[in-house]
Amino acid sequence: MDTPIALITGANKGIGYHTASLLGARGHTVLLGCRDPQRAAEAENSLCETGADAHALVLDVTDDSSIQQAAEQITERYQRLDVLVNNAGIAGAAIPKGESTPEALRRMLETNVVGPVAMIEAMLPLLHRSPAGRIVNVSSEVGSIGSTLDPNSPLWQMPAGIPYPTSKTALNMVTAMYAKRLWDTPIKVNAANPGYCATDLNGHTGFRTPEQGAQIIEHLATLGDDGPTGQLWGHLWTNEGTDESGVLPW
Ligand code: NAP
């Protein structure tokens, strides 16, 4: 197979950056979708220094014209896309924790849900040209309704505002709907739970590293033909502190 082409949104830092690093180390050409040109160039330089074939792509997932331009550039340069990682997201740092105003919800849905849908719609023609297209929507265990309502889950004790978990629940349904739509194609669509990772998103309060979170995404981005589609898969957080991965309840 030709060198796989992977596009990761929000790749200038955190879990997205480390996902690009892991896929780059596996020999993928990694396209770094970043909304700030300066931060994009820095990420590209830093990944290229490690030997990765990394290319910055200025991309704001809330801006339709920016998404369209990115699709046109990929079409021109590569004619196909093998992996789309919808990683870009916002949470409490952008909107104060616990603030559950309608405006906060609107902003969260725009980036965390509408953004991935716009990305998938724009990139689908390119993904259809891949022999093994993979879409990974970076979700979260806080979007799992099953875990949220389980008194034995650590999430039961965790204070959270309405907007962020709601946006991830919606992203889970987006994942399920595209998995169903693309069931009879080679494209697999899954949602990833990186686990609670120390990044800017949560003021570095997470107990996992962003590299560990990125390993979850790498796994789903490189699934074989016999791999699953339509799953929420990733870190399983338990009160016992075990460190395992598996399928989470929707
Ligand atoms: P992070 O370090 O804050 O990184 C977020 C990335 O998203 C940044 O590159 C940011 O770009 C980018 N971004 C935000 N809005 C964007 C937009 N409109 N267009 C393009 N890029 C945009 O956070 P992270 O923890 O790595 O989060 C990555 C993903 O993992 C998110 O979807 C998050 O919800 C999910 N997640 C994180 C955790 C965790 O514990 N950290 C757990 C579960 C799921 P700028 O630098 O320009 O702001």
Short mmCIF file of C-alpha atoms in Angstrom, two decimals, residues 10-229:
data_model
loop_
_atom_site.label_atom_id
_atom_site.label_comp_id
_atom_site.label_asym_id
_atom_site.label_seq_id
_atom_site.Cartn_x
_atom_site.Cartn_y
_atom_site.Cartn_z
CA GLY A 10 -6.12 20.17 16.66
CA ALA A 11 -2.67 18.66 16.12
CA ASN A 12 -0.53 21.50 17.45
CA LYS A 13 -0.62 20.30 21.07
CA GLY A 14 -1.95 17.79 23.55
CA ILE A 15 -3.41 14.47 22.45
CA GLY A 16 -3.64 15.56 18.80
CA TYR A 17 0.07 16.38 18.63
CA HIS A 18 1.02 13.04 20.15
CA THR A 19 -1.34 11.21 17.79
CA ALA A 20 0.44 12.85 14.87
CA SER A 21 3.76 11.87 16.43
CA LEU A 22 2.73 8.20 16.82
CA LEU A 23 1.26 7.93 13.32
CA GLY A 24 4.29 9.75 11.89
CA ALA A 25 6.60 7.25 13.60
CA ARG A 26 4.60 4.41 11.95
CA GLY A 27 5.36 5.90 8.55
CA HIS A 28 2.14 7.78 7.89
CA THR A 29 2.28 11.15 6.20
CA VAL A 30 0.66 13.33 8.86
CA LEU A 31 -1.30 16.46 8.01
CA LEU A 32 -1.52 18.72 11.05
CA GLY A 33 -4.85 20.55 11.04
CA CYS A 34 -4.23 23.61 13.24
CA ARG A 35 -6.16 26.86 13.36
CA ASP A 36 -3.17 29.07 14.16
CA PRO A 37 -0.49 29.25 11.41
CA GLN A 38 2.34 29.96 13.86
CA ARG A 39 1.44 27.03 16.14
CA ALA A 40 0.97 24.85 13.03
CA ALA A 41 4.47 25.67 11.78
CA GLU A 42 5.99 24.96 15.19
CA ALA A 43 4.28 21.57 15.38
CA GLU A 44 5.41 20.73 11.84
CA ASN A 45 9.04 21.65 12.63
CA SER A 46 9.06 19.73 15.84
CA LEU A 47 7.60 16.56 14.24
CA CYS A 48 9.85 16.78 11.17
CA GLU A 49 12.86 16.92 13.52
CA THR A 50 11.86 13.47 14.79
CA GLY A 51 11.90 12.17 11.19
CA ALA A 52 8.14 12.31 10.60
CA ASP A 53 6.70 13.36 7.24
CA ALA A 54 4.56 16.10 8.78
CA HIS A 55 2.81 18.98 7.02
CA ALA A 56 0.96 21.88 8.60
CA LEU A 57 -2.52 22.58 7.27
CA VAL A 58 -4.27 25.70 8.52
CA LEU A 59 -7.70 24.48 9.55
CA ASP A 60 -10.40 25.79 11.88
CA VAL A 61 -13.12 23.18 12.31
CA THR A 62 -15.73 25.87 12.93
CA ASP A 63 -14.98 27.59 9.63
CA ASP A 64 -16.54 25.97 6.54
CA SER A 65 -14.31 27.77 4.06
CA SER A 66 -11.19 26.70 5.95
CA ILE A 67 -12.41 23.07 5.87
CA GLN A 68 -13.15 23.33 2.16
CA GLN A 69 -9.70 24.74 1.44
CA ALA A 70 -8.09 21.90 3.41
CA ALA A 71 -10.07 19.33 1.38
CA GLU A 72 -8.98 21.01 -1.86
CA GLN A 73 -5.32 21.02 -0.81
CA ILE A 74 -5.43 17.33 0.12
CA THR A 75 -7.17 16.49 -3.17
CA GLU A 76 -4.53 18.38 -5.12
CA ARG A 77 -1.53 16.94 -3.26
CA TYR A 78 -2.57 13.38 -2.40
CA GLN A 79 -5.90 12.63 -4.18
CA ARG A 80 -7.05 10.57 -1.18
CA LEU A 81 -7.17 10.41 2.61
CA ASP A 82 -6.69 7.22 4.64
CA VAL A 83 -7.21 8.45 8.20
CA LEU A 84 -9.27 11.32 9.59
CA VAL A 85 -8.87 12.00 13.31
CA ASN A 86 -11.46 14.48 14.58
CA ASN A 87 -9.48 15.50 17.65
CA ALA A 88 -9.97 19.29 17.91
CA GLY A 89 -12.12 20.08 20.92
CA ILE A 90 -12.84 22.59 23.64
CA ALA A 91 -13.91 22.16 27.26
CA GLY A 92 -13.72 23.94 30.57
CA ALA A 93 -10.68 26.08 29.78
CA ALA A 94 -12.63 27.77 26.99
CA ILE A 95 -15.86 27.91 28.98
CA PRO A 96 -15.58 28.02 32.79
CA LYS A 97 -16.28 24.70 34.55
CA GLY A 98 -19.81 24.19 35.67
CA GLU A 99 -21.06 27.00 33.50
CA SER A 100 -24.07 25.43 31.86
CA THR A 101 -25.50 28.39 30.02
CA PRO A 102 -27.16 27.95 26.63
CA GLU A 103 -24.33 30.03 25.11
CA ALA A 104 -21.69 27.71 26.57
CA LEU A 105 -23.55 24.70 25.14
CA ARG A 106 -23.83 26.36 21.72
CA ARG A 107 -20.08 27.01 21.55
CA MET A 108 -19.22 23.52 22.71
CA LEU A 109 -21.55 21.88 20.16
CA GLU A 110 -20.16 24.03 17.35
CA THR A 111 -16.57 22.86 17.87
CA ASN A 112 -17.05 19.36 19.30
CA VAL A 113 -19.97 18.14 17.18
CA VAL A 114 -20.69 20.35 14.16
CA GLY A 115 -16.94 20.57 13.48
CA PRO A 116 -16.44 16.78 13.16
CA VAL A 117 -19.59 16.44 11.00
CA ALA A 118 -18.38 19.21 8.69
CA MET A 119 -14.96 17.54 8.52
CA ILE A 120 -16.41 14.11 7.71
CA GLU A 121 -18.69 15.52 5.01
CA ALA A 122 -15.79 17.41 3.39
CA MET A 123 -13.33 14.50 3.61
CA LEU A 124 -15.63 11.58 2.69
CA PRO A 125 -14.95 11.76 -1.07
CA LEU A 126 -11.21 11.49 -0.26
CA LEU A 127 -11.73 8.70 2.30
CA HIS A 128 -13.73 6.72 -0.25
CA ARG A 129 -10.62 6.71 -2.46
CA SER A 130 -8.65 4.93 0.28
CA PRO A 131 -8.55 1.12 0.33
CA ALA A 132 -9.01 1.23 4.14
CA GLY A 133 -10.40 4.58 5.33
CA ARG A 134 -10.52 5.14 9.08
CA ILE A 135 -12.41 7.88 10.93
CA VAL A 136 -11.66 8.37 14.62
CA ASN A 137 -13.83 10.81 16.54
CA VAL A 138 -12.08 11.76 19.76
CA SER A 139 -14.84 11.46 22.31
CA SER A 140 -14.75 10.86 26.06
CA GLU A 141 -16.06 8.60 28.77
CA VAL A 142 -17.97 11.63 30.09
CA GLY A 143 -20.14 11.33 26.97
CA SER A 144 -21.11 7.78 27.90
CA ILE A 145 -24.65 7.82 29.31
CA GLY A 146 -24.12 4.30 30.68
CA SER A 147 -21.04 5.34 32.69
CA THR A 148 -22.58 8.64 33.79
CA LEU A 149 -25.53 6.87 35.42
CA ASP A 150 -23.42 4.08 36.98
CA PRO A 151 -22.89 4.73 40.72
CA ASN A 152 -19.91 2.33 40.58
CA SER A 153 -18.15 4.46 37.98
CA PRO A 154 -15.60 7.11 39.08
CA LEU A 155 -17.60 9.51 36.89
CA TRP A 156 -20.46 9.36 39.42
CA GLN A 157 -18.39 11.49 41.81
CA MET A 158 -17.01 13.83 39.17
CA PRO A 159 -18.50 17.32 38.98
CA ALA A 160 -19.07 18.43 35.40
CA GLY A 161 -21.03 21.09 33.59
CA ILE A 162 -23.72 20.16 31.09
CA PRO A 163 -22.09 21.32 27.82
CA TYR A 164 -18.93 19.19 27.50
CA PRO A 165 -20.44 15.76 28.32
CA THR A 166 -23.47 16.59 26.16
CA SER A 167 -21.24 17.45 23.21
CA LYS A 168 -19.40 14.13 23.54
CA THR A 169 -22.66 12.17 23.77
CA ALA A 170 -23.76 13.85 20.55
CA LEU A 171 -20.39 12.99 18.96
CA ASN A 172 -20.98 9.36 19.94
CA MET A 173 -24.26 9.36 18.01
CA VAL A 174 -22.53 11.03 15.07
CA THR A 175 -20.06 8.12 15.17
CA ALA A 176 -22.84 5.53 15.25
CA MET A 177 -24.74 7.16 12.39
CA TYR A 178 -21.70 7.35 10.09
CA ALA A 179 -20.67 3.80 11.01
CA LYS A 180 -24.14 2.65 9.93
CA ARG A 181 -24.10 4.74 6.76
CA LEU A 182 -20.66 3.38 5.80
CA TRP A 183 -21.27 -0.20 7.01
CA ASP A 184 -20.85 -1.80 3.60
CA THR A 185 -17.72 0.16 2.70
CA PRO A 186 -14.09 -0.33 3.81
CA ILE A 187 -14.37 2.81 5.97
CA LYS A 188 -14.47 2.18 9.73
CA VAL A 189 -15.84 4.86 12.05
CA ASN A 190 -15.15 4.69 15.78
CA ALA A 191 -15.15 6.97 18.80
CA ALA A 192 -12.07 7.05 21.03
CA ASN A 193 -11.87 7.53 24.77
CA PRO A 194 -8.29 8.66 25.47
CA GLY A 195 -8.93 8.64 29.23
CA TYR A 196 -8.30 11.51 31.60
CA CYS A 197 -5.02 12.98 30.25
CA ALA A 198 -3.03 15.94 31.54
CA THR A 199 -3.42 18.64 28.86
CA ASP A 200 -4.33 22.33 28.58
CA LEU A 201 -7.96 21.22 28.14
CA ASN A 202 -8.25 20.34 31.83
CA GLY A 203 -5.48 22.48 33.33
CA HIS A 204 -3.24 19.39 33.38
CA THR A 205 -5.31 17.67 36.06
CA GLY A 206 -5.53 14.34 34.17
CA PHE A 207 -3.73 11.29 35.56
CA ARG A 208 -2.76 9.89 32.15
CA THR A 209 -0.24 11.34 29.73
CA PRO A 210 -1.30 12.74 26.36
CA GLU A 211 0.90 10.03 24.77
CA GLN A 212 -1.19 7.36 26.48
CA GLY A 213 -4.35 9.05 25.19
CA ALA A 214 -2.86 9.18 21.70
CA GLN A 215 -2.13 5.43 21.77
CA ILE A 216 -5.89 4.81 21.97
CA ILE A 217 -6.44 6.91 18.85
CA GLU A 218 -3.49 5.30 17.05
CA HIS A 219 -5.06 1.89 17.66
CA LEU A 220 -8.39 2.91 16.10
CA ALA A 221 -6.68 4.78 13.24
CA THR A 222 -4.73 1.68 12.22
CA LEU A 223 -7.38 -1.05 12.63
CA GLY A 224 -7.08 -3.97 10.26
CA ASP A 225 -9.86 -4.96 7.85
CA ASP A 226 -11.28 -7.28 10.53
CA GLY A 227 -11.45 -4.47 13.13
CA PRO A 228 -14.70 -3.10 14.53
CA THR A 229 -16.74 -0.14 13.37
#
